[in-house]
Amino acid sequence: MVGADYYSKEEDKIRCLLCPHNCLIPNNKFGICKVRHNHNGELVTDVYGKIAALHSDPIEKKPLYHFYPGSKILSIGTIGCNFHCSFCQNYQISQCKPSDFQGAYNLTPYELAERAHSIPENLGIAYTYNEPTVFFEMVRDTALLAREKGLKNVIVSNGFINRDPLHELLEVIDAFNIDLKAFDDSFYQKYTGGHLEPVLKSLQMVHRSGRHLEITFLVIPSLNDSAETFIEMTRWIAEELSPDVPLHISRYFPAWKSKLPPTSTQLISKFAEIASQYLKYVFIGNIGENNYSSTFCPHCRNVLIERSGYNTQILGITDDSRCKVCAKSINLPFVIPQK
Ligand code: SF4
């Protein structure tokens, strides 16, 4: 257990200020994430340097499609989450206490950065699998060391984090994939335990910072599959962020407590068509080969980046960031054409 940041003392309790739950924690009790607790008047974290998952993944698996496509990235996760989604795909690590999880091992930020640096052609480190907000101090310290070694840092998050810690992360994180789980606060309250508004604020903050941003939306039948609300969501992304922000529309499969059937492929295709009316880059996830796997030129539909599974090829972009067919300028600053 290691001292945590972002808290205040309120009489004999502690207020954690890391995420919008702002948990008021009595002595010897945990916050909602089951990771941070009040230890004799100090806020501590149980997941600093505690690794539950570590793999080298294609960057496309995060998913990030316009951030150094075709790269591999060392991906790590710890334990715990500030959401409790009944459909969580990674509930084994996200929904338990660090003390109940078997098989975690210790790696310091220094060791992690060294390991990432030693892997040939590794892009950097992705903080993913469980919610990186709940291992904030570990992310920040590791990302700083990784950056000093010339590596990139990537976060895959639910976006439910307070403004000040997010501001600190923006100093060291290069790219974000943030889940937008619904465009409906009652969904957030009922199925995640959180709220929509702080997530929207995080999306705006990341976008305005100039850091690379992509968004994932998991379509769950009967829970968040209203076409009307989805249109509102895609319009909000286009107007409040940018039509250039990639949207990954992902197919749900039953997981953890959720027994609903998988989302129909027809519905996913319909949502992709809708989103394409407002956004330039729309992708479908969790469905094999499909018409929304590759990146197309928004002007002439030439294939800019071709994807087949995790095989990625940058085909249609010139060295000066133009479409090879129509010659129009393409705003993909982190896509480096292959020689
Ligand atoms: S990070 Fe954990 S303890 Fe802190 S406010 Fe969020 S849920 Fe509560």
mmCIF file of C-alpha atoms and ligand atoms in Angstrom:
data_model
loop_
_atom_site.group_PDB
_atom_site.id
_atom_site.type_symbol
_atom_site.label_atom_id
_atom_site.label_comp_id
_atom_site.label_asym_id
_atom_site.label_seq_id
_atom_site.Cartn_x
_atom_site.Cartn_y
_atom_site.Cartn_z
ATOM 1 C CA MET A 1 0.000 0.000 0.000
ATOM 2 C CA VAL A 2 1.277 3.411 -1.058
ATOM 3 C CA GLY A 3 0.145 6.959 -0.229
ATOM 4 C CA ALA A 4 -2.426 8.279 -2.716
ATOM 5 C CA ASP A 5 -2.972 11.803 -4.045
ATOM 6 C CA TYR A 6 -6.082 13.936 -4.439
ATOM 7 C CA TYR A 7 -7.923 13.869 -1.151
ATOM 8 C CA SER A 8 -8.956 16.106 1.712
ATOM 9 C CA LYS A 9 -9.649 15.409 5.383
ATOM 10 C CA GLU A 10 -13.153 15.944 6.739
ATOM 11 C CA GLU A 11 -13.237 15.512 10.533
ATOM 12 C CA ASP A 12 -12.432 11.816 11.082
ATOM 13 C CA LYS A 13 -13.020 10.836 7.437
ATOM 14 C CA ILE A 14 -11.253 11.285 4.119
ATOM 15 C CA ARG A 15 -12.743 12.648 0.915
ATOM 16 C CA CYS A 16 -11.123 11.090 -2.156
ATOM 17 C CA LEU A 17 -11.090 13.634 -4.971
ATOM 18 C CA LEU A 18 -9.741 11.472 -7.761
ATOM 19 C CA CYS A 19 -13.016 10.709 -9.510
ATOM 20 C CA PRO A 20 -16.488 12.273 -9.466
ATOM 21 C CA HIS A 21 -17.727 9.768 -6.864
ATOM 22 C CA ASN A 22 -15.757 11.891 -4.378
ATOM 23 C CA CYS A 23 -16.101 9.094 -1.816
ATOM 24 C CA LEU A 24 -16.213 10.083 1.859
ATOM 25 C CA ILE A 25 -14.262 7.251 3.474
ATOM 26 C CA PRO A 26 -14.240 6.391 7.219
ATOM 27 C CA ASN A 27 -11.109 4.918 8.785
ATOM 28 C CA ASN A 28 -10.267 1.397 7.563
ATOM 29 C CA LYS A 29 -12.908 1.561 4.819
ATOM 30 C CA PHE A 30 -12.562 1.539 1.018
ATOM 31 C CA GLY A 31 -13.969 3.831 -1.656
ATOM 32 C CA ILE A 32 -16.353 2.599 -4.348
ATOM 33 C CA CYS A 33 -13.418 1.374 -6.467
ATOM 34 C CA LYS A 34 -12.284 -1.026 -3.674
ATOM 35 C CA VAL A 35 -8.723 0.121 -4.306
ATOM 36 C CA ARG A 36 -8.256 3.319 -2.319
ATOM 37 C CA HIS A 37 -8.847 3.360 1.413
ATOM 38 C CA ASN A 38 -8.533 5.378 4.563
ATOM 39 C CA HIS A 39 -5.590 4.049 6.531
ATOM 40 C CA ASN A 40 -5.467 5.875 9.863
ATOM 41 C CA GLY A 41 -6.326 9.229 8.341
ATOM 42 C CA GLU A 42 -4.268 8.898 5.150
ATOM 43 C CA LEU A 43 -5.590 7.915 1.732
ATOM 44 C CA VAL A 44 -3.672 4.946 0.348
ATOM 45 C CA THR A 45 -3.830 2.861 -2.825
ATOM 46 C CA ASP A 46 -3.453 -0.909 -2.923
ATOM 47 C CA VAL A 47 -2.566 -1.169 -6.611
ATOM 48 C CA TYR A 48 0.594 0.877 -6.962
ATOM 49 C CA GLY A 49 3.039 -1.429 -8.747
ATOM 50 C CA LYS A 50 0.586 -4.354 -8.648
ATOM 51 C CA ILE A 51 0.201 -5.819 -12.140
ATOM 52 C CA ALA A 52 -2.724 -8.127 -12.941
ATOM 53 C CA ALA A 53 -2.325 -8.233 -16.730
ATOM 54 C CA LEU A 54 0.570 -7.476 -19.071
ATOM 55 C CA HIS A 55 0.675 -8.169 -22.824
ATOM 56 C CA SER A 56 2.131 -6.754 -25.993
ATOM 57 C CA ASP A 57 -0.906 -5.844 -28.113
ATOM 58 C CA PRO A 58 -1.507 -4.277 -31.506
ATOM 59 C CA ILE A 59 -2.462 -0.624 -30.927
ATOM 60 C CA GLU A 60 -5.615 -1.410 -32.939
ATOM 61 C CA LYS A 61 -6.764 -3.636 -30.078
ATOM 62 C CA LYS A 62 -7.154 -0.674 -27.666
ATOM 63 C CA PRO A 63 -8.832 0.350 -30.050
ATOM 64 C CA LEU A 64 -6.774 3.219 -31.475
ATOM 65 C CA TYR A 65 -6.863 3.337 -35.277
ATOM 66 C CA HIS A 66 -5.229 6.688 -35.988
ATOM 67 C CA PHE A 67 -2.355 6.640 -33.499
ATOM 68 C CA TYR A 68 0.735 5.046 -35.048
ATOM 69 C CA PRO A 69 -1.302 2.348 -36.827
ATOM 70 C CA GLY A 70 0.359 -1.048 -37.101
ATOM 71 C CA SER A 71 2.398 -0.573 -33.884
ATOM 72 C CA LYS A 72 2.639 -2.921 -30.930
ATOM 73 C CA ILE A 73 2.281 -1.493 -27.441
ATOM 74 C CA LEU A 74 3.033 -2.980 -24.031
ATOM 75 C CA SER A 75 -0.336 -3.025 -22.266
ATOM 76 C CA ILE A 76 -0.842 -3.253 -18.527
ATOM 77 C CA GLY A 77 -3.710 -3.423 -16.078
ATOM 78 C CA THR A 78 -4.063 -3.625 -12.317
ATOM 79 C CA ILE A 79 -7.201 -4.310 -10.265
ATOM 80 C CA GLY A 80 -10.406 -2.395 -9.567
ATOM 81 C CA CYS A 81 -12.736 0.087 -11.232
ATOM 82 C CA ASN A 82 -14.825 3.094 -10.268
ATOM 83 C CA PHE A 83 -17.711 1.718 -12.391
ATOM 84 C CA HIS A 84 -19.600 -1.515 -11.820
ATOM 85 C CA CYS A 85 -21.009 -2.274 -15.279
ATOM 86 C CA SER A 86 -23.046 -5.474 -15.196
ATOM 87 C CA PHE A 87 -21.734 -6.293 -18.711
ATOM 88 C CA CYS A 88 -18.026 -5.805 -17.922
ATOM 89 C CA GLN A 89 -15.775 -7.956 -20.136
ATOM 90 C CA ASN A 90 -12.876 -7.773 -17.661
ATOM 91 C CA TYR A 91 -14.817 -8.218 -14.431
ATOM 92 C CA GLN A 92 -12.264 -10.712 -13.047
ATOM 93 C CA ILE A 93 -9.779 -7.892 -12.533
ATOM 94 C CA SER A 94 -12.073 -4.870 -12.444
ATOM 95 C CA GLN A 95 -14.628 -5.963 -9.902
ATOM 96 C CA CYS A 96 -12.614 -7.386 -7.040
ATOM 97 C CA LYS A 97 -10.468 -6.113 -4.225
ATOM 98 C CA PRO A 98 -6.713 -6.270 -4.741
ATOM 99 C CA SER A 99 -6.478 -8.506 -1.645
ATOM 100 C CA ASP A 100 -8.892 -11.028 -3.222
ATOM 101 C CA PHE A 101 -7.116 -11.199 -6.583
ATOM 102 C CA GLN A 102 -4.781 -14.149 -7.046
ATOM 103 C CA GLY A 103 -1.908 -13.921 -9.479
ATOM 104 C CA ALA A 104 -0.928 -10.250 -9.410
ATOM 105 C CA TYR A 105 2.758 -9.467 -9.290
ATOM 106 C CA ASN A 106 4.859 -6.438 -8.477
ATOM 107 C CA LEU A 107 6.560 -4.170 -10.995
ATOM 108 C CA THR A 108 7.675 -0.659 -10.168
ATOM 109 C CA PRO A 109 7.141 2.187 -12.635
ATOM 110 C CA TYR A 110 10.885 2.143 -13.268
ATOM 111 C CA GLU A 111 10.872 -1.614 -14.049
ATOM 112 C CA LEU A 112 7.847 -1.222 -16.286
ATOM 113 C CA ALA A 113 9.372 1.642 -18.259
ATOM 114 C CA GLU A 114 12.634 -0.342 -18.600
ATOM 115 C CA ARG A 115 10.722 -3.381 -19.836
ATOM 116 C CA ALA A 116 8.742 -1.329 -22.350
ATOM 117 C CA HIS A 117 11.933 0.289 -23.581
ATOM 118 C CA SER A 118 13.690 -3.059 -24.017
ATOM 119 C CA ILE A 119 11.041 -4.497 -26.392
ATOM 120 C CA PRO A 120 12.107 -3.939 -30.020
ATOM 121 C CA GLU A 121 9.784 -1.612 -31.970
ATOM 122 C CA ASN A 122 7.464 -1.185 -29.013
ATOM 123 C CA LEU A 123 5.532 2.091 -29.244
ATOM 124 C CA GLY A 124 5.141 2.621 -25.518
ATOM 125 C CA ILE A 125 2.791 1.687 -22.685
ATOM 126 C CA ALA A 126 -0.999 1.383 -22.691
ATOM 127 C CA TYR A 127 -2.816 1.621 -19.356
ATOM 128 C CA THR A 128 -5.851 -0.519 -19.976
ATOM 129 C CA TYR A 129 -7.762 -3.747 -19.080
ATOM 130 C CA ASN A 130 -9.139 -2.192 -15.872
ATOM 131 C CA GLU A 131 -9.850 1.501 -15.283
ATOM 132 C CA PRO A 132 -6.558 3.473 -15.228
ATOM 133 C CA THR A 133 -8.104 6.211 -13.073
ATOM 134 C CA VAL A 134 -8.030 3.868 -10.068
ATOM 135 C CA PHE A 135 -4.283 3.372 -10.517
ATOM 136 C CA PHE A 136 -3.694 7.027 -11.239
ATOM 137 C CA GLU A 137 -0.402 7.398 -9.308
ATOM 138 C CA MET A 138 1.056 4.329 -11.011
ATOM 139 C CA VAL A 139 0.031 5.641 -14.452
ATOM 140 C CA ARG A 140 1.456 9.089 -13.846
ATOM 141 C CA ASP A 141 4.799 7.911 -12.456
ATOM 142 C CA THR A 142 5.268 5.225 -15.114
ATOM 143 C CA ALA A 143 4.215 7.513 -17.952
ATOM 144 C CA LEU A 144 6.743 10.135 -16.894
ATOM 145 C CA LEU A 145 9.591 7.595 -16.958
ATOM 146 C CA ALA A 146 8.375 6.105 -20.247
ATOM 147 C CA ARG A 147 8.211 9.532 -21.839
ATOM 148 C CA GLU A 148 11.799 10.236 -20.769
ATOM 149 C CA LYS A 149 12.779 7.138 -22.751
ATOM 150 C CA GLY A 150 10.990 8.407 -25.856
ATOM 151 C CA LEU A 151 8.009 6.075 -25.484
ATOM 152 C CA LYS A 152 4.339 6.993 -25.984
ATOM 153 C CA ASN A 153 1.663 6.620 -23.298
ATOM 154 C CA VAL A 154 -1.899 5.586 -24.033
ATOM 155 C CA ILE A 155 -4.956 5.354 -21.777
ATOM 156 C CA VAL A 156 -8.133 3.339 -22.310
ATOM 157 C CA SER A 157 -10.646 4.768 -19.875
ATOM 158 C CA ASN A 158 -14.278 5.299 -18.926
ATOM 159 C CA GLY A 159 -13.488 9.017 -18.627
ATOM 160 C CA PHE A 160 -14.918 9.235 -15.097
ATOM 161 C CA ILE A 161 -12.166 11.287 -13.513
ATOM 162 C CA ASN A 162 -12.032 14.693 -11.870
ATOM 163 C CA ARG A 163 -10.633 17.703 -13.656
ATOM 164 C CA ASP A 164 -7.375 18.206 -11.718
ATOM 165 C CA PRO A 165 -6.052 14.646 -11.987
ATOM 166 C CA LEU A 166 -7.047 14.536 -15.661
ATOM 167 C CA HIS A 167 -5.164 17.757 -16.178
ATOM 168 C CA GLU A 168 -2.094 16.125 -14.636
ATOM 169 C CA LEU A 169 -2.459 13.077 -16.895
ATOM 170 C CA LEU A 170 -2.704 15.259 -19.981
ATOM 171 C CA GLU A 171 0.896 16.284 -19.299
ATOM 172 C CA VAL A 172 2.160 12.728 -19.840
ATOM 173 C CA ILE A 173 -0.454 10.810 -21.867
ATOM 174 C CA ASP A 174 -0.301 11.005 -25.665
ATOM 175 C CA ALA A 175 -3.523 9.267 -26.680
ATOM 176 C CA PHE A 176 -6.852 8.323 -25.151
ATOM 177 C CA ASN A 177 -9.609 5.929 -26.039
ATOM 178 C CA ILE A 178 -12.604 6.859 -23.896
ATOM 179 C CA ASP A 179 -15.773 4.810 -23.618
ATOM 180 C CA LEU A 180 -18.988 6.701 -24.134
ATOM 181 C CA LYS A 181 -21.293 4.052 -22.734
ATOM 182 C CA ALA A 182 -24.550 5.843 -23.528
ATOM 183 C CA PHE A 183 -25.826 9.352 -24.126
ATOM 184 C CA ASP A 184 -28.192 9.063 -21.229
ATOM 185 C CA ASP A 185 -27.504 9.799 -17.582
ATOM 186 C CA SER A 186 -30.083 7.272 -16.341
ATOM 187 C CA PHE A 187 -28.134 4.523 -18.158
ATOM 188 C CA TYR A 188 -24.947 5.621 -16.427
ATOM 189 C CA GLN A 189 -26.638 5.678 -13.026
ATOM 190 C CA LYS A 190 -28.377 2.342 -13.435
ATOM 191 C CA TYR A 191 -25.739 0.242 -15.198
ATOM 192 C CA THR A 192 -22.389 1.776 -14.284
ATOM 193 C CA GLY A 193 -22.946 3.546 -10.969
ATOM 194 C CA GLY A 194 -21.600 6.773 -12.496
ATOM 195 C CA HIS A 195 -22.887 9.777 -14.433
ATOM 196 C CA LEU A 196 -22.735 10.972 -18.033
ATOM 197 C CA GLU A 197 -21.816 14.637 -17.515
ATOM 198 C CA PRO A 198 -18.297 14.105 -16.084
ATOM 199 C CA VAL A 199 -17.508 11.776 -18.992
ATOM 200 C CA LEU A 200 -18.562 14.431 -21.511
ATOM 201 C CA LYS A 201 -16.424 16.984 -19.660
ATOM 202 C CA SER A 202 -13.420 14.629 -19.848
ATOM 203 C CA LEU A 203 -13.948 14.153 -23.583
ATOM 204 C CA GLN A 204 -14.005 17.904 -24.096
ATOM 205 C CA MET A 205 -10.934 18.398 -21.942
ATOM 206 C CA VAL A 206 -8.928 15.734 -23.772
ATOM 207 C CA HIS A 207 -9.981 17.048 -27.165
ATOM 208 C CA ARG A 208 -9.164 20.673 -26.283
ATOM 209 C CA SER A 209 -5.750 19.632 -24.957
ATOM 210 C CA GLY A 210 -4.773 18.475 -28.455
ATOM 211 C CA ARG A 211 -4.035 14.935 -27.266
ATOM 212 C CA HIS A 212 -5.143 12.211 -29.634
ATOM 213 C CA LEU A 213 -8.685 11.008 -28.860
ATOM 214 C CA GLU A 214 -10.838 8.138 -30.083
ATOM 215 C CA ILE A 215 -14.206 7.053 -28.650
ATOM 216 C CA THR A 216 -15.758 3.620 -28.178
ATOM 217 C CA PHE A 217 -19.497 3.003 -27.917
ATOM 218 C CA LEU A 218 -20.658 -0.510 -26.986
ATOM 219 C CA VAL A 219 -24.191 -1.089 -28.286
ATOM 220 C CA ILE A 220 -26.199 -3.259 -25.877
ATOM 221 C CA PRO A 221 -29.605 -4.455 -27.078
ATOM 222 C CA SER A 222 -32.519 -2.788 -25.239
ATOM 223 C CA LEU A 223 -30.213 -0.821 -22.888
ATOM 224 C CA ASN A 224 -28.625 1.865 -25.098
ATOM 225 C CA ASP A 225 -29.805 1.064 -28.634
ATOM 226 C CA SER A 226 -32.193 3.953 -29.297
ATOM 227 C CA ALA A 227 -31.390 5.340 -32.765
ATOM 228 C CA GLU A 228 -32.680 8.751 -31.703
ATOM 229 C CA THR A 229 -30.313 8.976 -28.739
ATOM 230 C CA PHE A 230 -27.467 7.637 -30.853
ATOM 231 C CA ILE A 231 -28.008 10.460 -33.376
ATOM 232 C CA GLU A 232 -27.848 12.969 -30.504
ATOM 233 C CA MET A 233 -24.612 11.383 -29.377
ATOM 234 C CA THR A 234 -22.900 11.451 -32.766
ATOM 235 C CA ARG A 235 -24.032 15.050 -33.337
ATOM 236 C CA TRP A 236 -22.601 16.001 -29.945
ATOM 237 C CA ILE A 237 -19.256 14.419 -30.877
ATOM 238 C CA ALA A 238 -19.203 16.262 -34.211
ATOM 239 C CA GLU A 239 -20.231 19.630 -32.774
ATOM 240 C CA GLU A 240 -18.607 19.685 -29.329
ATOM 241 C CA LEU A 241 -15.464 17.762 -30.291
ATOM 242 C CA SER A 242 -14.811 17.300 -34.001
ATOM 243 C CA PRO A 243 -16.041 15.203 -36.942
ATOM 244 C CA ASP A 244 -12.403 14.007 -37.128
ATOM 245 C CA VAL A 245 -12.694 12.081 -33.823
ATOM 246 C CA PRO A 246 -12.847 8.351 -34.674
ATOM 247 C CA LEU A 247 -15.859 6.486 -33.287
ATOM 248 C CA HIS A 248 -15.660 2.722 -32.682
ATOM 249 C CA ILE A 249 -19.101 1.139 -32.558
ATOM 250 C CA SER A 250 -18.644 -2.120 -30.770
ATOM 251 C CA ARG A 251 -20.816 -5.229 -30.669
ATOM 252 C CA TYR A 252 -21.833 -6.438 -27.213
ATOM 253 C CA PHE A 253 -21.591 -10.088 -26.145
ATOM 254 C CA PRO A 254 -22.947 -11.441 -22.833
ATOM 255 C CA ALA A 255 -20.446 -11.051 -20.007
ATOM 256 C CA TRP A 256 -20.385 -11.159 -16.202
ATOM 257 C CA LYS A 257 -23.945 -10.548 -14.913
ATOM 258 C CA SER A 258 -25.478 -9.577 -18.252
ATOM 259 C CA LYS A 259 -27.355 -12.355 -20.044
ATOM 260 C CA LEU A 260 -28.818 -10.264 -22.866
ATOM 261 C CA PRO A 261 -28.205 -11.755 -26.335
ATOM 262 C CA PRO A 262 -25.399 -10.340 -28.513
ATOM 263 C CA THR A 263 -26.220 -7.186 -30.469
ATOM 264 C CA SER A 264 -27.422 -7.972 -33.966
ATOM 265 C CA THR A 265 -24.909 -7.237 -36.716
ATOM 266 C CA GLN A 266 -27.683 -5.422 -38.636
ATOM 267 C CA LEU A 267 -28.124 -2.934 -35.810
ATOM 268 C CA ILE A 268 -24.388 -2.283 -35.615
ATOM 269 C CA SER A 269 -24.291 -1.649 -39.379
ATOM 270 C CA LYS A 270 -27.290 0.669 -39.120
ATOM 271 C CA PHE A 271 -25.589 2.665 -36.341
ATOM 272 C CA ALA A 272 -22.394 2.870 -38.387
ATOM 273 C CA GLU A 273 -24.391 4.303 -41.317
ATOM 274 C CA ILE A 274 -26.041 6.850 -39.024
ATOM 275 C CA ALA A 275 -22.740 7.909 -37.446
ATOM 276 C CA SER A 276 -21.139 8.299 -40.879
ATOM 277 C CA GLN A 277 -23.558 11.137 -41.616
ATOM 278 C CA TYR A 278 -21.912 13.230 -38.880
ATOM 279 C CA LEU A 279 -18.412 11.813 -38.390
ATOM 280 C CA LYS A 280 -15.588 11.209 -40.860
ATOM 281 C CA TYR A 281 -14.139 8.070 -39.304
ATOM 282 C CA VAL A 282 -16.522 5.381 -38.102
ATOM 283 C CA PHE A 283 -15.437 1.833 -37.299
ATOM 284 C CA ILE A 284 -17.159 -1.352 -36.222
ATOM 285 C CA GLY A 285 -15.624 -3.540 -33.538
ATOM 286 C CA ASN A 286 -16.212 -7.092 -32.272
ATOM 287 C CA ILE A 287 -17.454 -8.228 -35.691
ATOM 288 C CA GLY A 288 -14.955 -9.955 -38.022
ATOM 289 C CA GLU A 289 -14.287 -8.487 -41.455
ATOM 290 C CA ASN A 290 -16.699 -5.666 -42.271
ATOM 291 C CA ASN A 291 -17.080 -2.556 -44.428
ATOM 292 C CA TYR A 292 -16.001 -0.325 -41.551
ATOM 293 C CA SER A 293 -12.598 -1.910 -40.776
ATOM 294 C CA SER A 294 -10.450 0.379 -42.901
ATOM 295 C CA THR A 295 -9.938 4.134 -42.888
ATOM 296 C CA PHE A 296 -11.315 5.778 -46.013
ATOM 297 C CA CYS A 297 -10.596 9.230 -47.407
ATOM 298 C CA PRO A 298 -13.505 11.426 -46.254
ATOM 299 C CA HIS A 299 -13.436 13.189 -49.636
ATOM 300 C CA CYS A 300 -13.158 10.416 -52.266
ATOM 301 C CA ARG A 301 -13.467 7.137 -50.225
ATOM 302 C CA ASN A 302 -10.034 5.905 -51.299
ATOM 303 C CA VAL A 303 -8.594 3.432 -48.743
ATOM 304 C CA LEU A 304 -6.102 5.362 -46.626
ATOM 305 C CA ILE A 305 -5.361 2.660 -44.039
ATOM 306 C CA GLU A 306 -6.305 -0.923 -44.794
ATOM 307 C CA ARG A 307 -7.057 -3.290 -41.899
ATOM 308 C CA SER A 308 -7.619 -6.998 -42.021
ATOM 309 C CA GLY A 309 -7.839 -8.403 -38.513
ATOM 310 C CA TYR A 310 -4.828 -6.851 -36.807
ATOM 311 C CA ASN A 311 -2.925 -6.588 -40.062
ATOM 312 C CA THR A 312 -2.673 -2.874 -40.854
ATOM 313 C CA GLN A 313 -1.222 -1.160 -43.905
ATOM 314 C CA ILE A 314 -1.014 2.562 -44.567
ATOM 315 C CA LEU A 315 -1.641 2.605 -48.295
ATOM 316 C CA GLY A 316 -3.318 5.764 -49.458
ATOM 317 C CA ILE A 317 -1.560 8.685 -47.702
ATOM 318 C CA THR A 318 1.327 10.699 -49.109
ATOM 319 C CA ASP A 319 4.323 11.877 -47.051
ATOM 320 C CA ASP A 320 2.787 15.331 -46.827
ATOM 321 C CA SER A 321 -0.495 13.923 -45.448
ATOM 322 C CA ARG A 322 -2.665 13.954 -48.541
ATOM 323 C CA CYS A 323 -4.923 11.359 -50.077
ATOM 324 C CA LYS A 324 -2.995 9.615 -52.864
ATOM 325 C CA VAL A 325 -6.068 9.654 -55.121
ATOM 326 C CA CYS A 326 -7.795 13.029 -54.679
ATOM 327 C CA ALA A 327 -4.759 14.899 -53.232
ATOM 328 C CA LYS A 328 -6.884 16.540 -50.546
ATOM 329 C CA SER A 329 -5.257 17.200 -47.189
ATOM 330 C CA ILE A 330 -5.890 14.503 -44.545
ATOM 331 C CA ASN A 331 -5.809 15.538 -40.901
ATOM 332 C CA LEU A 332 -4.205 12.424 -39.392
ATOM 333 C CA PRO A 333 -1.102 13.756 -37.615
ATOM 334 C CA PHE A 334 -0.170 10.457 -35.960
ATOM 335 C CA VAL A 335 -0.374 8.347 -39.092
ATOM 336 C CA ILE A 336 3.100 8.061 -40.544
ATOM 337 C CA PRO A 337 3.109 6.683 -44.120
ATOM 338 C CA GLN A 338 5.202 3.529 -44.590
ATOM 339 C CA LYS A 339 8.320 3.845 -46.734
HETATM 340 S S1 SF4 B 1 -11.117 6.849 -7.081
HETATM 341 FE FE1 SF4 B 1 -12.142 5.305 -5.808
HETATM 342 S S2 SF4 B 1 -12.106 6.102 -3.739
HETATM 343 FE FE2 SF4 B 1 -11.611 7.803 -5.096
HETATM 344 S S3 SF4 B 1 -13.548 8.857 -5.442
HETATM 345 FE FE3 SF4 B 1 -13.276 7.387 -7.115
HETATM 346 S S4 SF4 B 1 -14.282 5.492 -6.449
HETATM 347 FE FE4 SF4 B 1 -14.037 6.792 -4.634
#
